[in-house]
PDB file of C-alpha atoms in Angstrom:
ATOM      1  CA  UNK W   1     -65.148 -41.702  47.000  1.00 54.00           C
ATOM      2  CA  UNK W   2     -66.882 -40.176  44.060  1.00 55.00           C
ATOM      3  CA  UNK W   3     -64.745 -42.510  41.356  1.00 62.00           C
ATOM      4  CA  UNK W   4     -66.628 -40.991  38.836  1.00 62.00           C
ATOM      5  CA  UNK W   5     -64.966 -37.610  39.462  1.00 72.00           C
ATOM      6  CA  UNK W   6     -61.673 -39.709  39.154  1.00 86.00           C
ATOM      7  CA  UNK W   7     -61.995 -41.467  35.972  1.00 91.00           C
ATOM      8  CA  UNK W   8     -57.644 -42.059  36.319  1.00 93.00           C
ATOM      9  CA  UNK W   9     -56.771 -44.814  38.727  1.00 95.00           C
ATOM     10  CA  UNK W  10     -53.266 -45.397  39.586  1.00 94.00           C
ATOM     11  CA  UNK W  11     -51.751 -48.519  40.884  1.00 96.00           C
ATOM     12  CA  UNK W  12     -48.720 -48.152  42.723  1.00 93.00           C
ATOM     13  CA  UNK W  13     -45.865 -49.111  45.145  1.00 92.00           C
ATOM     14  CA  UNK W  14     -42.713 -51.231  45.367  1.00 90.00           C
ATOM     15  CA  UNK W  15     -41.224 -52.687  42.241  1.00 89.00           C
ATOM     16  CA  UNK W  16     -42.450 -56.548  41.850  1.00 90.00           C
ATOM     17  CA  UNK W  17     -45.496 -56.793  44.401  1.00 94.00           C
ATOM     18  CA  UNK W  18     -47.990 -57.481  41.265  1.00 94.00           C
ATOM     19  CA  UNK W  19     -48.413 -53.598  40.125  1.00 94.00           C
ATOM     20  CA  UNK W  20     -48.885 -55.196  36.081  1.00 94.00           C
ATOM     21  CA  UNK W  21     -50.821 -57.853  37.977  1.00 95.00           C
ATOM     22  CA  UNK W  22     -53.711 -56.052  39.431  1.00 96.00           C
ATOM     23  CA  UNK W  23     -53.906 -53.301  36.545  1.00 96.00           C
ATOM     24  CA  UNK W  24     -54.437 -55.388  33.764  1.00 96.00           C
ATOM     25  CA  UNK W  25     -57.062 -57.670  35.879  1.00 95.00           C
ATOM     26  CA  UNK W  26     -58.757 -54.424  36.872  1.00 95.00           C
ATOM     27  CA  UNK W  27     -58.650 -52.991  33.273  1.00 95.00           C
ATOM     28  CA  UNK W  28     -59.830 -56.069  31.595  1.00 94.00           C
ATOM     29  CA  UNK W  29     -63.231 -55.986  34.594  1.00 92.00           C
ATOM     30  CA  UNK W  30     -64.037 -52.599  33.972  1.00 93.00           C
ATOM     31  CA  UNK W  31     -64.204 -52.797  30.328  1.00 94.00           C
ATOM     32  CA  UNK W  32     -65.849 -56.322  30.807  1.00 92.00           C
ATOM     33  CA  UNK W  33     -68.519 -54.253  33.103  1.00 91.00           C
ATOM     34  CA  UNK W  34     -69.168 -52.250  30.014  1.00 93.00           C
ATOM     35  CA  UNK W  35     -66.375 -48.847  30.718  1.00 94.00           C
ATOM     36  CA  UNK W  36     -64.736 -48.529  27.812  1.00 96.00           C
ATOM     37  CA  UNK W  37     -60.858 -48.420  29.673  1.00 96.00           C
ATOM     38  CA  UNK W  38     -57.707 -47.533  28.311  1.00 97.00           C
ATOM     39  CA  UNK W  39     -54.588 -48.620  30.403  1.00 97.00           C
ATOM     40  CA  UNK W  40     -51.188 -47.310  30.408  1.00 96.00           C
ATOM     41  CA  UNK W  41     -47.798 -48.794  31.412  1.00 93.00           C
ATOM     42  CA  UNK W  42     -44.806 -46.160  32.065  1.00 86.00           C
ATOM     43  CA  UNK W  43     -42.594 -48.589  34.068  1.00 82.00           C
ATOM     44  CA  UNK W  44     -39.126 -48.541  31.435  1.00 75.00           C
ATOM     45  CA  UNK W  45     -39.787 -52.394  31.691  1.00 78.00           C
ATOM     46  CA  UNK W  46     -42.935 -53.063  31.292  1.00 80.00           C
ATOM     47  CA  UNK W  47     -44.574 -56.252  31.684  1.00 88.00           C
ATOM     48  CA  UNK W  48     -48.117 -55.610  30.391  1.00 93.00           C
ATOM     49  CA  UNK W  49     -47.343 -58.012  27.402  1.00 93.00           C
ATOM     50  CA  UNK W  50     -46.469 -60.627  28.711  1.00 93.00           C
ATOM     51  CA  UNK W  51     -49.492 -60.603  31.281  1.00 95.00           C
ATOM     52  CA  UNK W  52     -51.985 -59.802  28.591  1.00 95.00           C
ATOM     53  CA  UNK W  53     -49.775 -62.294  26.360  1.00 94.00           C
ATOM     54  CA  UNK W  54     -49.998 -60.808  23.114  1.00 93.00           C
ATOM     55  CA  UNK W  55     -47.703 -57.857  21.837  1.00 93.00           C
ATOM     56  CA  UNK W  56     -48.934 -53.700  22.977  1.00 94.00           C
ATOM     57  CA  UNK W  57     -45.822 -51.790  22.379  1.00 91.00           C
ATOM     58  CA  UNK W  58     -45.915 -47.609  22.050  1.00 90.00           C
ATOM     59  CA  UNK W  59     -49.047 -47.086  19.899  1.00 92.00           C
ATOM     60  CA  UNK W  60     -52.830 -47.707  21.575  1.00 95.00           C
ATOM     61  CA  UNK W  61     -54.067 -50.758  20.556  1.00 95.00           C
ATOM     62  CA  UNK W  62     -57.011 -52.882  21.196  1.00 96.00           C
ATOM     63  CA  UNK W  63     -56.585 -55.929  23.441  1.00 94.00           C
ATOM     64  CA  UNK W  64     -60.745 -56.774  23.308  1.00 93.00           C
ATOM     65  CA  UNK W  65     -63.989 -55.020  23.305  1.00 93.00           C
ATOM     66  CA  UNK W  66     -63.886 -52.047  25.378  1.00 96.00           C
ATOM     67  CA  UNK W  67     -60.141 -52.117  26.635  1.00 97.00           C
ATOM     68  CA  UNK W  68     -56.777 -50.379  25.253  1.00 97.00           C
ATOM     69  CA  UNK W  69     -54.108 -50.896  25.882  1.00 97.00           C
ATOM     70  CA  UNK W  70     -50.345 -48.897  25.459  1.00 95.00           C
ATOM     71  CA  UNK W  71     -46.897 -49.310  26.395  1.00 93.00           C
ATOM     72  CA  UNK W  72     -44.896 -45.198  26.893  1.00 91.00           C
ATOM     73  CA  UNK W  73     -41.473 -45.922  25.554  1.00 88.00           C
ATOM     74  CA  UNK W  74     -38.436 -43.730  26.429  1.00 84.00           C
ATOM     75  CA  UNK W  75     -38.761 -42.766  22.461  1.00 88.00           C
ATOM     76  CA  UNK W  76     -42.409 -42.052  22.219  1.00 89.00           C
ATOM     77  CA  UNK W  77     -41.723 -39.655  25.087  1.00 85.00           C
ATOM     78  CA  UNK W  78     -39.369 -37.673  23.090  1.00 83.00           C
ATOM     79  CA  UNK W  79     -41.469 -37.455  20.298  1.00 86.00           C
ATOM     80  CA  UNK W  80     -43.963 -35.621  22.011  1.00 86.00           C
ATOM     81  CA  UNK W  81     -41.776 -33.715  23.360  1.00 78.00           C
ATOM     82  CA  UNK W  82     -40.299 -32.433  20.524  1.00 79.00           C
ATOM     83  CA  UNK W  83     -43.593 -32.043  18.726  1.00 84.00           C
ATOM     84  CA  UNK W  84     -45.255 -30.105  21.514  1.00 79.00           C
ATOM     85  CA  UNK W  85     -42.155 -27.791  23.441  1.00 76.00           C
ATOM     86  CA  UNK W  86     -39.448 -28.403  20.670  1.00 72.00           C
ATOM     87  CA  UNK W  87     -41.045 -25.199  18.648  1.00 74.00           C
ATOM     88  CA  UNK W  88     -40.795 -23.250  21.607  1.00 74.00           C
ATOM     89  CA  UNK W  89     -37.194 -24.230  22.808  1.00 69.00           C
ATOM     90  CA  UNK W  90     -36.538 -22.910  19.109  1.00 67.00           C
ATOM     91  CA  UNK W  91     -37.831 -19.933  19.923  1.00 69.00           C
ATOM     92  CA  UNK W  92     -36.527 -19.347  23.263  1.00 64.00           C
ATOM     93  CA  UNK W  93     -32.561 -20.156  21.303  1.00 63.00           C
ATOM     94  CA  UNK W  94     -33.267 -17.789  18.682  1.00 65.00           C
ATOM     95  CA  UNK W  95     -33.982 -15.125  20.555  1.00 58.00           C
ATOM     96  CA  UNK W  96     -29.836 -16.187  22.152  1.00 56.00           C
ATOM     97  CA  UNK W  97     -28.317 -17.888  19.018  1.00 53.00           C
ATOM     98  CA  UNK W  98     -28.622 -18.239  15.561  1.00 55.00           C
ATOM     99  CA  UNK W  99     -30.323 -21.469  14.885  1.00 53.00           C
ATOM    100  CA  UNK W 100     -31.487 -20.116  11.739  1.00 58.00           C
ATOM    101  CA  UNK W 101     -27.571 -21.151  10.752  1.00 56.00           C
ATOM    102  CA  UNK W 102     -28.061 -24.198  11.915  1.00 56.00           C
ATOM    103  CA  UNK W 103     -28.884 -27.502   9.248  1.00 65.00           C
ATOM    104  CA  UNK W 104     -31.716 -29.487  10.092  1.00 70.00           C
ATOM    105  CA  UNK W 105     -29.288 -32.476  11.606  1.00 70.00           C
ATOM    106  CA  UNK W 106     -28.225 -30.408  14.000  1.00 63.00           C
ATOM    107  CA  UNK W 107     -31.509 -28.885  14.929  1.00 61.00           C
ATOM    108  CA  UNK W 108     -32.683 -32.401  15.100  1.00 65.00           C
ATOM    109  CA  UNK W 109     -30.181 -33.203  17.654  1.00 65.00           C
ATOM    110  CA  UNK W 110     -30.253 -30.537  19.709  1.00 58.00           C
ATOM    111  CA  UNK W 111     -33.848 -31.042  20.493  1.00 60.00           C
ATOM    112  CA  UNK W 112     -32.885 -34.632  21.312  1.00 64.00           C
ATOM    113  CA  UNK W 113     -30.116 -33.666  23.655  1.00 55.00           C
ATOM    114  CA  UNK W 114     -32.641 -31.139  25.710  1.00 54.00           C
ATOM    115  CA  UNK W 115     -35.646 -33.230  25.437  1.00 53.00           C
ATOM    116  CA  UNK W 116     -33.859 -36.011  27.295  1.00 55.00           C
ATOM    117  CA  UNK W 117     -32.947 -34.347  30.487  1.00 54.00           C
ATOM    118  CA  UNK W 118     -34.573 -36.041  32.763  1.00 53.00           C
ATOM    119  CA  UNK W 119     -37.426 -33.200  34.210  1.00 64.00           C
ATOM    120  CA  UNK W 120     -38.322 -32.626  30.874  1.00 71.00           C
ATOM    121  CA  UNK W 121     -38.812 -36.253  30.379  1.00 75.00           C
ATOM    122  CA  UNK W 122     -41.335 -36.545  33.386  1.00 76.00           C
ATOM    123  CA  UNK W 123     -43.414 -33.702  32.657  1.00 79.00           C
ATOM    124  CA  UNK W 124     -43.090 -34.493  28.778  1.00 83.00           C
ATOM    125  CA  UNK W 125     -44.768 -38.234  29.988  1.00 86.00           C
ATOM    126  CA  UNK W 126     -47.241 -36.616  32.838  1.00 88.00           C
ATOM    127  CA  UNK W 127     -48.268 -34.776  29.808  1.00 89.00           C
ATOM    128  CA  UNK W 128     -48.643 -37.266  27.306  1.00 90.00           C
ATOM    129  CA  UNK W 129     -50.807 -39.447  30.175  1.00 90.00           C
ATOM    130  CA  UNK W 130     -52.975 -36.352  30.620  1.00 91.00           C
ATOM    131  CA  UNK W 131     -53.801 -35.761  26.982  1.00 90.00           C
ATOM    132  CA  UNK W 132     -54.734 -39.067  26.822  1.00 90.00           C
ATOM    133  CA  UNK W 133     -56.973 -39.525  29.999  1.00 89.00           C
ATOM    134  CA  UNK W 134     -59.020 -35.850  28.225  1.00 88.00           C
ATOM    135  CA  UNK W 135     -59.445 -37.179  25.305  1.00 83.00           C
ATOM    136  CA  UNK W 136     -63.015 -38.289  26.451  1.00 76.00           C
ATOM    137  CA  UNK W 137     -62.214 -41.375  24.321  1.00 89.00           C
ATOM    138  CA  UNK W 138     -62.634 -43.594  27.760  1.00 94.00           C
ATOM    139  CA  UNK W 139     -64.280 -44.137  30.684  1.00 93.00           C
ATOM    140  CA  UNK W 140     -61.535 -45.004  32.709  1.00 94.00           C
ATOM    141  CA  UNK W 141     -58.447 -45.173  32.892  1.00 96.00           C
ATOM    142  CA  UNK W 142     -55.653 -47.516  34.696  1.00 96.00           C
ATOM    143  CA  UNK W 143     -52.236 -46.350  35.065  1.00 94.00           C
ATOM    144  CA  UNK W 144     -49.857 -49.075  36.134  1.00 94.00           C
ATOM    145  CA  UNK W 145     -46.829 -46.899  37.471  1.00 89.00           C
ATOM    146  CA  UNK W 146     -43.092 -47.482  37.401  1.00 82.00           C
ATOM    147  CA  UNK W 147     -41.793 -48.594  40.983  1.00 78.00           C
ATOM    148  CA  UNK W 148     -42.709 -46.353  44.003  1.00 72.00           C
ATOM    149  CA  UNK W 149     -39.630 -44.313  44.302  1.00 68.00           C
ATOM    150  CA  UNK W 150     -39.396 -42.970  40.817  1.00 72.00           C
ATOM    151  CA  UNK W 151     -43.251 -42.659  40.494  1.00 77.00           C
ATOM    152  CA  UNK W 152     -43.233 -40.293  43.686  1.00 75.00           C
ATOM    153  CA  UNK W 153     -40.887 -37.908  41.749  1.00 72.00           C
ATOM    154  CA  UNK W 154     -43.224 -38.301  38.814  1.00 72.00           C
ATOM    155  CA  UNK W 155     -46.188 -37.085  40.479  1.00 76.00           C
ATOM    156  CA  UNK W 156     -43.879 -34.440  42.308  1.00 73.00           C
ATOM    157  CA  UNK W 157     -42.984 -32.641  39.142  1.00 70.00           C
ATOM    158  CA  UNK W 158     -45.267 -30.736  37.916  1.00 69.00           C
ATOM    159  CA  UNK W 159     -45.118 -28.515  41.471  1.00 70.00           C
ATOM    160  CA  UNK W 160     -40.719 -28.632  41.105  1.00 66.00           C
ATOM    161  CA  UNK W 161     -41.932 -27.520  37.295  1.00 63.00           C
ATOM    162  CA  UNK W 162     -43.474 -24.738  38.963  1.00 62.00           C
ATOM    163  CA  UNK W 163     -41.631 -23.567  41.029  1.00 67.00           C
ATOM    164  CA  UNK W 164     -38.478 -23.426  38.956  1.00 56.00           C
ATOM    165  CA  UNK W 165     -39.770 -21.496  36.633  1.00 55.00           C
ATOM    166  CA  UNK W 166     -41.719 -18.898  39.061  1.00 62.00           C
ATOM    167  CA  UNK W 167     -37.757 -18.562  40.617  1.00 54.00           C
ATOM    168  CA  UNK W 168     -36.221 -17.739  36.885  1.00 51.00           C
ATOM    169  CA  UNK W 169     -38.946 -14.819  35.763  1.00 54.00           C
ATOM    170  CA  UNK W 170     -36.448 -12.615  36.955  1.00 55.00           C
ATOM    171  CA  UNK W 171     -33.666 -14.474  34.224  1.00 50.00           C
ATOM    172  CA  UNK W 172     -36.269 -14.846  31.803  1.00 49.00           C
ATOM    173  CA  UNK W 173     -36.971 -11.232  31.650  1.00 56.00           C
ATOM    174  CA  UNK W 174     -33.101 -10.603  31.831  1.00 55.00           C
ATOM    175  CA  UNK W 175     -32.549 -12.644  28.490  1.00 50.00           C
ATOM    176  CA  UNK W 176     -35.466 -11.480  26.726  1.00 53.00           C
ATOM    177  CA  UNK W 177     -33.721  -7.659  27.231  1.00 54.00           C
ATOM    178  CA  UNK W 178     -30.071  -8.988  26.371  1.00 48.00           C
ATOM    179  CA  UNK W 179     -31.492 -11.236  23.583  1.00 50.00           C
ATOM    180  CA  UNK W 180     -32.772 -10.115  20.425  1.00 50.00           C
ATOM    181  CA  UNK W 181     -36.072  -8.790  19.768  1.00 53.00           C
ATOM    182  CA  UNK W 182     -37.532 -11.011  16.586  1.00 50.00           C
ATOM    183  CA  UNK W 183     -41.130  -9.049  15.682  1.00 45.00           C
ATOM    184  CA  UNK W 184     -43.936 -11.732  16.035  1.00 54.00           C
ATOM    185  CA  UNK W 185     -42.224 -13.637  18.326  1.00 65.00           C
ATOM    186  CA  UNK W 186     -43.218 -14.356  22.022  1.00 69.00           C
ATOM    187  CA  UNK W 187     -40.886 -13.458  24.407  1.00 68.00           C
ATOM    188  CA  UNK W 188     -38.804 -15.507  26.461  1.00 63.00           C
ATOM    189  CA  UNK W 189     -40.579 -15.103  29.875  1.00 69.00           C
ATOM    190  CA  UNK W 190     -44.288 -16.016  28.087  1.00 74.00           C
ATOM    191  CA  UNK W 191     -43.129 -19.063  27.112  1.00 71.00           C
ATOM    192  CA  UNK W 192     -42.178 -20.299  30.669  1.00 70.00           C
ATOM    193  CA  UNK W 193     -45.316 -18.267  31.484  1.00 77.00           C
ATOM    194  CA  UNK W 194     -47.575 -21.180  29.214  1.00 77.00           C
ATOM    195  CA  UNK W 195     -44.719 -23.579  29.924  1.00 74.00           C
ATOM    196  CA  UNK W 196     -46.197 -22.893  33.749  1.00 78.00           C
ATOM    197  CA  UNK W 197     -50.004 -22.892  32.536  1.00 81.00           C
ATOM    198  CA  UNK W 198     -49.452 -26.039  31.267  1.00 82.00           C
ATOM    199  CA  UNK W 199     -48.068 -27.667  34.397  1.00 81.00           C
ATOM    200  CA  UNK W 200     -50.945 -26.652  36.563  1.00 85.00           C
ATOM    201  CA  UNK W 201     -53.123 -28.215  33.707  1.00 88.00           C
ATOM    202  CA  UNK W 202     -51.039 -31.904  34.448  1.00 86.00           C
ATOM    203  CA  UNK W 203     -51.031 -30.749  38.186  1.00 86.00           C
ATOM    204  CA  UNK W 204     -54.788 -30.012  38.236  1.00 88.00           C
ATOM    205  CA  UNK W 205     -55.477 -33.223  36.699  1.00 89.00           C
ATOM    206  CA  UNK W 206     -53.697 -35.383  38.766  1.00 89.00           C
ATOM    207  CA  UNK W 207     -55.063 -33.691  42.066  1.00 88.00           C
ATOM    208  CA  UNK W 208     -58.642 -33.912  41.137  1.00 90.00           C
ATOM    209  CA  UNK W 209     -59.357 -36.200  38.535  1.00 91.00           C
ATOM    210  CA  UNK W 210     -57.280 -39.098  39.925  1.00 92.00           C
ATOM    211  CA  UNK W 211     -57.458 -41.705  43.100  1.00 91.00           C
ATOM    212  CA  UNK W 212     -54.029 -44.067  43.821  1.00 94.00           C
ATOM    213  CA  UNK W 213     -54.231 -47.697  44.907  1.00 96.00           C
ATOM    214  CA  UNK W 214     -51.266 -48.998  46.595  1.00 97.00           C
ATOM    215  CA  UNK W 215     -50.335 -52.139  46.027  1.00 97.00           C
ATOM    216  CA  UNK W 216     -48.283 -54.082  48.880  1.00 97.00           C
ATOM    217  CA  UNK W 217     -47.207 -57.724  50.066  1.00 97.00           C
ATOM    218  CA  UNK W 218     -47.171 -58.275  53.511  1.00 96.00           C
ATOM    219  CA  UNK W 219     -43.035 -58.293  54.177  1.00 96.00           C
ATOM    220  CA  UNK W 220     -41.196 -56.012  56.154  1.00 96.00           C
ATOM    221  CA  UNK W 221     -39.687 -54.021  53.319  1.00 95.00           C
ATOM    222  CA  UNK W 222     -42.856 -53.621  51.576  1.00 96.00           C
ATOM    223  CA  UNK W 223     -45.022 -52.617  54.449  1.00 97.00           C
ATOM    224  CA  UNK W 224     -41.809 -50.039  55.480  1.00 96.00           C
ATOM    225  CA  UNK W 225     -42.120 -47.846  51.982  1.00 94.00           C
ATOM    226  CA  UNK W 226     -46.193 -48.811  51.782  1.00 95.00           C
ATOM    227  CA  UNK W 227     -45.755 -45.958  54.905  1.00 96.00           C
ATOM    228  CA  UNK W 228     -44.034 -43.728  52.938  1.00 93.00           C
ATOM    229  CA  UNK W 229     -46.095 -44.157  49.951  1.00 92.00           C
ATOM    230  CA  UNK W 230     -48.868 -43.045  51.992  1.00 94.00           C
ATOM    231  CA  UNK W 231     -46.903 -40.496  53.882  1.00 92.00           C
ATOM    232  CA  UNK W 232     -45.099 -38.431  50.647  1.00 89.00           C
ATOM    233  CA  UNK W 233     -48.929 -39.262  48.906  1.00 90.00           C
ATOM    234  CA  UNK W 234     -50.402 -36.936  52.009  1.00 90.00           C
ATOM    235  CA  UNK W 235     -48.306 -34.233  51.209  1.00 87.00           C
ATOM    236  CA  UNK W 236     -48.820 -34.414  47.486  1.00 85.00           C
ATOM    237  CA  UNK W 237     -52.455 -34.183  48.696  1.00 86.00           C
ATOM    238  CA  UNK W 238     -53.492 -37.646  45.905  1.00 88.00           C
ATOM    239  CA  UNK W 239     -56.108 -39.452  47.061  1.00 84.00           C
ATOM    240  CA  UNK W 240     -55.228 -42.958  48.259  1.00 92.00           C
ATOM    241  CA  UNK W 241     -58.551 -44.591  47.467  1.00 94.00           C
ATOM    242  CA  UNK W 242     -56.992 -48.045  48.350  1.00 96.00           C
ATOM    243  CA  UNK W 243     -55.386 -51.222  48.425  1.00 97.00           C
ATOM    244  CA  UNK W 244     -54.658 -54.090  47.227  1.00 98.00           C
ATOM    245  CA  UNK W 245     -52.325 -56.372  49.635  1.00 97.00           C
ATOM    246  CA  UNK W 246     -50.864 -59.282  47.116  1.00 96.00           C
ATOM    247  CA  UNK W 247     -49.569 -63.172  47.797  1.00 93.00           C
ATOM    248  CA  UNK W 248     -51.262 -63.615  50.963  1.00 91.00           C
ATOM    249  CA  UNK W 249     -51.317 -67.686  51.978  1.00 90.00           C
ATOM    250  CA  UNK W 250     -54.376 -68.523  53.179  1.00 84.00           C
ATOM    251  CA  UNK W 251     -54.044 -72.260  52.910  1.00 81.00           C
ATOM    252  CA  UNK W 252     -50.762 -73.644  54.832  1.00 78.00           C
ATOM    253  CA  UNK W 253     -50.610 -77.387  54.700  1.00 79.00           C
ATOM    254  CA  UNK W 254     -46.865 -77.775  55.983  1.00 84.00           C
ATOM    255  CA  UNK W 255     -44.375 -75.893  58.452  1.00 86.00           C
ATOM    256  CA  UNK W 256     -42.355 -73.810  56.248  1.00 83.00           C
ATOM    257  CA  UNK W 257     -46.072 -72.274  54.828  1.00 81.00           C
ATOM    258  CA  UNK W 258     -47.427 -71.994  58.121  1.00 88.00           C
ATOM    259  CA  UNK W 259     -44.223 -70.002  59.512  1.00 88.00           C
ATOM    260  CA  UNK W 260     -44.522 -67.900  56.519  1.00 88.00           C
ATOM    261  CA  UNK W 261     -48.578 -67.458  57.022  1.00 89.00           C
ATOM    262  CA  UNK W 262     -47.802 -66.637  60.684  1.00 90.00           C
ATOM    263  CA  UNK W 263     -45.256 -63.644  59.090  1.00 90.00           C
ATOM    264  CA  UNK W 264     -47.693 -62.301  56.623  1.00 93.00           C
ATOM    265  CA  UNK W 265     -50.281 -62.046  60.121  1.00 93.00           C
ATOM    266  CA  UNK W 266     -48.147 -59.609  61.650  1.00 93.00           C
ATOM    267  CA  UNK W 267     -47.537 -57.246  58.052  1.00 96.00           C
ATOM    268  CA  UNK W 268     -50.866 -57.579  57.217  1.00 96.00           C
ATOM    269  CA  UNK W 269     -51.945 -55.826  60.374  1.00 96.00           C
ATOM    270  CA  UNK W 270     -49.788 -52.615  59.563  1.00 97.00           C
ATOM    271  CA  UNK W 271     -50.812 -53.028  55.892  1.00 97.00           C
ATOM    272  CA  UNK W 272     -54.557 -52.282  57.493  1.00 97.00           C
ATOM    273  CA  UNK W 273     -54.035 -49.958  59.956  1.00 97.00           C
ATOM    274  CA  UNK W 274     -51.876 -48.213  56.718  1.00 97.00           C
ATOM    275  CA  UNK W 275     -55.538 -48.285  54.542  1.00 96.00           C
ATOM    276  CA  UNK W 276     -56.686 -46.371  58.100  1.00 95.00           C
ATOM    277  CA  UNK W 277     -60.385 -47.468  57.022  1.00 96.00           C
ATOM    278  CA  UNK W 278     -60.270 -46.801  53.122  1.00 96.00           C
ATOM    279  CA  UNK W 279     -60.838 -50.480  51.145  1.00 95.00           C
ATOM    280  CA  UNK W 280     -58.631 -53.155  51.009  1.00 96.00           C
ATOM    281  CA  UNK W 281     -58.539 -55.906  48.441  1.00 96.00           C
ATOM    282  CA  UNK W 282     -56.591 -59.423  49.718  1.00 94.00           C
ATOM    283  CA  UNK W 283     -54.923 -61.351  46.668  1.00 93.00           C
ATOM    284  CA  UNK W 284     -53.999 -64.714  47.567  1.00 91.00           C
ATOM    285  CA  UNK W 285     -50.694 -66.474  46.800  1.00 89.00           C
ATOM    286  CA  UNK W 286     -50.703 -68.436  44.146  1.00 84.00           C
ATOM    287  CA  UNK W 287     -48.217 -71.186  42.841  1.00 78.00           C
ATOM    288  CA  UNK W 288     -49.160 -70.590  39.065  1.00 84.00           C
ATOM    289  CA  UNK W 289     -48.893 -66.535  37.624  1.00 86.00           C
ATOM    290  CA  UNK W 290     -51.755 -64.913  36.518  1.00 90.00           C
ATOM    291  CA  UNK W 291     -51.620 -64.205  32.814  1.00 91.00           C
ATOM    292  CA  UNK W 292     -53.911 -64.212  30.118  1.00 92.00           C
ATOM    293  CA  UNK W 293     -56.941 -62.978  29.800  1.00 92.00           C
ATOM    294  CA  UNK W 294     -58.737 -65.745  31.659  1.00 90.00           C
ATOM    295  CA  UNK W 295     -57.281 -66.343  35.295  1.00 91.00           C
ATOM    296  CA  UNK W 296     -57.539 -61.646  35.166  1.00 93.00           C
ATOM    297  CA  UNK W 297     -61.113 -61.707  34.206  1.00 88.00           C
ATOM    298  CA  UNK W 298     -61.617 -64.038  37.214  1.00 86.00           C
ATOM    299  CA  UNK W 299     -58.857 -62.208  39.409  1.00 87.00           C
ATOM    300  CA  UNK W 300     -60.379 -58.686  38.532  1.00 88.00           C
ATOM    301  CA  UNK W 301     -63.738 -59.419  40.210  1.00 84.00           C
ATOM    302  CA  UNK W 302     -63.108 -59.363  43.610  1.00 85.00           C
ATOM    303  CA  UNK W 303     -60.515 -56.392  43.515  1.00 90.00           C
ATOM    304  CA  UNK W 304     -63.594 -54.531  41.718  1.00 87.00           C
ATOM    305  CA  UNK W 305     -66.316 -55.594  44.388  1.00 88.00           C
ATOM    306  CA  UNK W 306     -63.839 -54.611  47.496  1.00 92.00           C
ATOM    307  CA  UNK W 307     -62.040 -51.675  46.334  1.00 91.00           C
ATOM    308  CA  UNK W 308     -66.185 -49.723  45.300  1.00 85.00           C
ATOM    309  CA  UNK W 309     -64.708 -49.065  42.070  1.00 83.00           C
ATOM    310  CA  UNK W 310     -67.243 -49.707  40.497  1.00 69.00           C
ATOM    311  CA  UNK W 311     -68.803 -46.237  40.290  1.00 57.00           C
TER     312      UNK W 311
END
C-alpha cells in the first residue's frame, strides 16, 4: 500500500488492547524520523496525556520537535458544529419559524441542542479531523480512534448522512414550497445539497487518503471482534494496512505463563490468518507500562519497521 498517498493512519480495535500506546509510539517515531506528525485521539476517555506524561487537552500543542497532539473533546466538536453548520441550521429554521424573534440565549440553546444530536456529533468530528488532515501542515496524521464499535459507526456516518439526505430531498423541496420565501437566502434543498457534498468529501478522504491498522491481543473475545472489524472494513471499502498483535508472552519462566503462552499461540495463528498476508507487528507483554517518550520511542521503532510505515 502506498502510504505516501495515504497520510492518515488510523489505529483501531477493541477497548483496552493498547491502541493509544501503539498510536503514540508510532507518532513519536515518525516525527523523530523527520515527518511532521499530528496525533489525534477521539476516544471519549482519552489517555494520550497519561501516556506522554504531559497535559495535552483539546487545543493542538507541541509535544516535541515535529510532533503535535490534540485530544478532541465534546466541547470542541460542539463549537466546530456551531461555527461551521450552525448558520445553515439557523437559515433553515428561518424558512419555517420566526427565528428573528428569539433572543440570543434562546438561539444558542437551540443550536446547542441540535448540535448535540448523535449523528451530527459524529459527522462533525470527522469533519474536524479531515480539516486538520487537509491543512498541509503535517506529513502524517496518526488517529487514535475510540473503541471498535463506536469507530465503525463513525466511519460509516458519511454514507449514512448522504443516504438520509438523498431520501429526504422531496421533503426539503416541499418545505421550501410551504416555507417563507426569504430574499437572498438559500433554499433548504440547496443547503442539504451542500451538506451532502461536504459528506462526500469526508468519505472520499477516508477511502482514498487513510489506512487502518488493527490492534489486537491474542485473546478469544478480541479475536472474535477483530474478525468483525475486518469484515466491516471490507464492506466499507476502507483499506486495512496491517495489524499489531499486542501483549505477546515471549518469555515464560513459570507454569502459569507457559500455559498462557500456549493459549496465546492458538489465537496468534487466528490473527495472522485474519491479516491475510498484510504486515503484522508483535508487541511483547511487559510488566511495566509503556509510557513516557523514551519507552514510546523504543516501542515505535519496531512497529514502524514491521508495519512498513517508513514511506
